[in-house]
Amino acid sequence: MDQKNKATWQKIIEKKLVKNLSSEKTKKNDTEVNNLQSRMKKSEEIIVSDSKKEPEKEQSYKLKVYVNEQGTVTLKPSNKKLASILFNLEDTIYDIKNNEWKITHLNYNKIKKNLKLGKFVFKDIPKGTLNLLNKTIPNKKFELLGEIYEKMFNFQREAVIFALNRGGRVILGDDMGLGKTIQALGIAFYYKLEWPLLVIAPASLLDNWAAAIKQFLSLDSRVIRCRTDFGDKISIISFDMCSKFIEIVKTFDYGVIIVD
């Protein structure tokens, strides 16, 4: 091949190479663009998907709150969050066995807001119960003077003192035969200066109450059977009669009431 033809063929080959390289580069660029677009589309899908997700709710904790028979507020079950709220309070007791905290009603009033902020879900103690606890005289020793207290067993006197520490407002829940009648009269007798006393009981027990008052207090009482029977220092009335004469009952300032 002469020199002239050789140069011509070389130019043709160079043009071919340039064209091929250009074509390959274009294909490569197209592939990269397609890959980039695909990644962008996936990113958009992820963003849209995340935007549709609902925000996660903060965890809440169920808590049982009640006043126990000693008049203290009990909270259970305990966890780290509850412990962090109660740990630095005075007059708090942690019961490991039952995994519960016992606090005073005054402390409960202090931390109630913090419990709600801490996402604790609980049924609040009724205001009436808290008001009653505010009137409680903690650990006061009462001197029981009177013949009725001498007729009591020790556990019955303890029940009277328990009631007096709560302003005389209690429910006596002893089993039948353990002396709820004498306990109730013992509590009522302590507040004798606040009488007149009204006993409300089933009709079948009215005479029993009159006999018990005579036996334990050595005092007379009147069973109310009609309108003219009102006005004595100690009155006994049935539920039906109390309902029937409720307007008359309201006119008398009964300082102490026993409901059987």
C-alpha atoms as one frame of an Amber mdcrd trajectory, in Angstrom:
protein
   0.000   0.000   0.000   1.450   3.349  -1.030   1.857   6.207   1.359  -1.162
   8.113   0.071  -3.600   5.228   0.447  -2.212   4.455   3.861  -2.943   8.004
   5.063  -6.478   7.845   3.665  -7.284   4.604   5.453  -5.814   5.941   8.682
  -8.190   8.933   8.586 -11.161   6.639   7.958 -10.197   4.429  10.922  -9.735
   7.464  13.214 -13.196   8.774  12.286 -14.693   5.357  13.066 -12.949   5.236
  16.446 -14.090   8.743  17.370 -17.670   7.893  16.380 -17.618   4.654  18.369
 -16.110   6.345  21.406 -18.692   9.101  21.202 -21.482   6.540  20.955 -20.162
   4.572  23.941 -19.804   7.760  25.983 -23.355   8.755  25.146 -24.627   5.332
  26.162 -22.651   5.523  29.389 -24.006   8.980  30.144 -27.537   7.826  29.406
 -27.078   4.887  31.757 -25.791   7.148  34.538 -28.679   9.560  34.037 -31.168
   6.709  34.156 -29.586   5.350  37.334 -29.649   8.800  38.933 -33.293   9.318
  37.997 -34.152   5.905  39.415 -32.431   6.714  42.713 -34.173  10.090  42.916
 -37.529   8.448  42.309 -36.895   5.944  45.097 -35.865   8.773  47.430 -39.071
  10.639  46.634 -41.091   7.504  47.356 -39.352   7.115  50.717 -40.002  10.764
  51.587 -43.671  10.470  50.628 -43.957   7.213  52.568 -42.379   8.761  55.679
 -44.641  11.787  55.469 -47.682   9.516  55.543 -46.562   7.779  58.737 -48.350
   8.899  61.905 -46.106  10.311  64.622 -45.289   7.733  67.265 -47.334   8.117
  70.440 -45.481   8.550  73.695 -45.784   5.513  75.939 -48.356   5.732  78.736
 -48.416   3.808  82.011 -51.476   2.392  83.743 -51.483   3.123  87.456 -53.848
   2.044  90.217 -54.339   4.727  92.865 -56.479   4.204  95.963 -56.715   4.930
  99.690 -55.997   1.870 101.825 -57.514   1.017 105.198 -54.772   2.939 107.025
 -55.737   6.119 105.209 -52.583   6.290 103.090 -52.542   6.613  99.312 -51.285
   3.526  97.481 -49.880   3.602  93.932 -49.037   0.490  91.927 -47.377  -1.058
  90.009 -44.106   0.784  90.429 -41.609   1.422  87.635 -38.492   3.544  87.165
 -40.461   6.592  86.101 -42.791   6.429  89.114 -39.848   5.834  91.445 -38.093
   8.944  90.102 -41.164  11.038  90.956 -41.667   9.623  94.460 -38.116   8.868
  95.573 -37.277  12.277  97.067 -40.611  12.770  98.840 -40.779  12.501 102.607
 -43.111  10.014 104.304 -43.079   7.547 101.410 -42.789   3.787 101.727 -41.922
   1.370  98.936 -43.344  -2.121  99.387 -40.978  -4.439  97.512 -43.192  -7.492
  97.924 -46.234  -5.867  96.307 -44.261  -3.471  94.068 -46.243  -0.483  95.308
 -45.708   2.924  96.905 -47.528   4.265  99.951 -47.643   8.020 100.404 -49.620
  10.565 102.409 -52.606  12.287 100.853 -50.685  15.567 101.140 -47.888  14.160
  98.982 -50.464  12.849  96.532 -51.770  16.375  96.033 -48.202  17.502  95.330
 -47.303  14.879  92.732 -50.657  14.377  91.007 -49.769  16.893  88.281 -46.370
  15.260  87.734 -48.039  11.873  87.331 -50.241  13.219  84.555 -47.291  14.920
  82.843 -45.420  11.619  83.066 -48.176   9.943  81.015 -49.526   7.922  83.932
 -53.139   6.913  83.369 -55.092   6.541  86.607 -58.456   7.159  88.214 -58.191
  10.153  90.510 -59.138   9.887  94.178 -62.519  11.613  94.736 -62.330  15.097
  96.229 -64.667  14.056  99.038 -62.219  11.357 100.115 -59.300  13.791 100.060
 -61.302  16.334 102.047 -62.048  13.661 104.623 -58.359  12.742 104.818 -57.536
  16.400 105.398 -59.654  16.228 108.549 -57.913  13.088 109.752 -55.939  13.403
 112.984 -52.955  11.083 112.464 -51.885   8.840 115.333 -53.681  10.811 118.020
 -54.320   8.984 121.277 -57.897   9.364 122.440 -58.925   8.857 126.031 -62.078
   6.765 126.090 -63.980   7.599 129.257 -67.346   6.033 129.890 -69.040   2.834
 130.921 -69.584   1.755 127.330 -65.842   1.517 126.646 -65.361  -0.725 129.662
 -67.815  -3.182 128.116 -65.778  -3.437 124.906 -63.133  -5.916 123.828 -59.741
  -4.498 122.900 -60.349  -4.855 119.158 -63.616  -2.931 119.539 -61.870  -0.073
 121.334 -59.262  -0.054 118.573 -62.068   0.302 116.032 -63.452   3.290 117.945
 -60.026   4.974 118.022 -59.589   4.212 114.325 -62.890   5.999 113.659 -62.030
   8.952 115.891 -58.788   9.410 113.968 -60.979   9.885 110.909 -63.366  12.371
 112.385 -65.895   9.672 113.245 -66.730   9.081 109.565 -66.221   5.384 108.883
 -67.903   2.232 107.635 -67.753  -0.600 110.151 -67.311  -3.758 108.113 -66.813
  -6.423 110.780 -68.535  -9.777 110.395 -71.864 -10.395 112.073 -71.564 -10.958
 115.805 -68.349  -8.981 116.336 -70.098  -5.997 117.877 -70.658  -3.332 115.245
 -73.567  -1.969 117.305 -71.524  -1.281 120.430 -68.685   0.125 118.309 -71.057
   2.513 116.534 -72.542   3.639 119.841 -69.043   4.039 121.283 -68.100   6.347
 118.417 -71.358   8.276 118.763 -70.918   8.603 122.531 -67.529  10.272 122.089
 -69.304  13.036 120.152 -72.081  13.373 122.741 -71.713  17.149 122.859 -72.722
  17.245 119.184 -75.974  15.342 119.681 -78.957  14.935 118.986 -78.226  11.445
 117.705 -80.226   9.830 114.920 -80.104   6.088 114.214 -81.473   4.972 110.825
 -82.094   1.228 110.570 -84.395  -1.372 108.989 -87.856  -1.425 110.592 -87.238
  -4.903 112.012 -84.233  -3.660 114.027 -85.626  -0.476 115.590 -86.443  -2.083
 118.941 -83.058  -3.848 118.949 -81.331  -0.479 118.685 -83.458   0.966 121.472
 -82.484  -1.977 123.688 -78.776  -1.639 122.790 -78.793   2.080 123.616 -80.344
   1.312 126.985 -77.872  -1.516 127.640 -74.627   0.164 126.583 -75.331   3.856
 127.217 -77.945   3.598 129.970 -79.982   6.198 128.079 -83.535   6.329 126.809
 -84.361   6.763 123.139 -87.487   7.169 121.031 -88.512   5.149 117.980 -90.099
   7.501 115.460 -93.361   6.116 114.147 -95.243   9.353 113.443 -94.665  13.103
 113.046 -95.045  13.856 116.740 -92.217  11.501 117.766 -89.423  13.859 116.709
 -87.444  15.989 119.133 -85.697  13.599 121.537 -81.966  13.559 122.242 -81.700
  10.076 120.710 -84.093   9.108 117.913 -84.402   5.854 115.974 -86.139   5.769
 112.606 -86.656   3.286 109.787 -85.507   3.970 106.229 -89.111   4.191 105.030
 -90.108   6.671 107.729 -86.952   8.693 107.163 -87.833   8.977 103.489 -91.448
   9.834 104.302 -90.561  12.501 106.870 -87.354  13.717 105.219 -88.411  17.372
 105.352 -88.987  17.096 109.106 -85.667  15.277 109.552 -83.899  18.164 107.813
 -85.275  20.642 110.337 -83.494  18.908 113.206 -79.784  19.516 113.575 -78.605
  15.935 114.037 -74.921  16.229 114.856 -74.333  12.465 114.843 -76.012   9.878
 112.604 -75.681   6.085 112.616 -76.893   4.216 109.531 -77.387   0.477 109.927
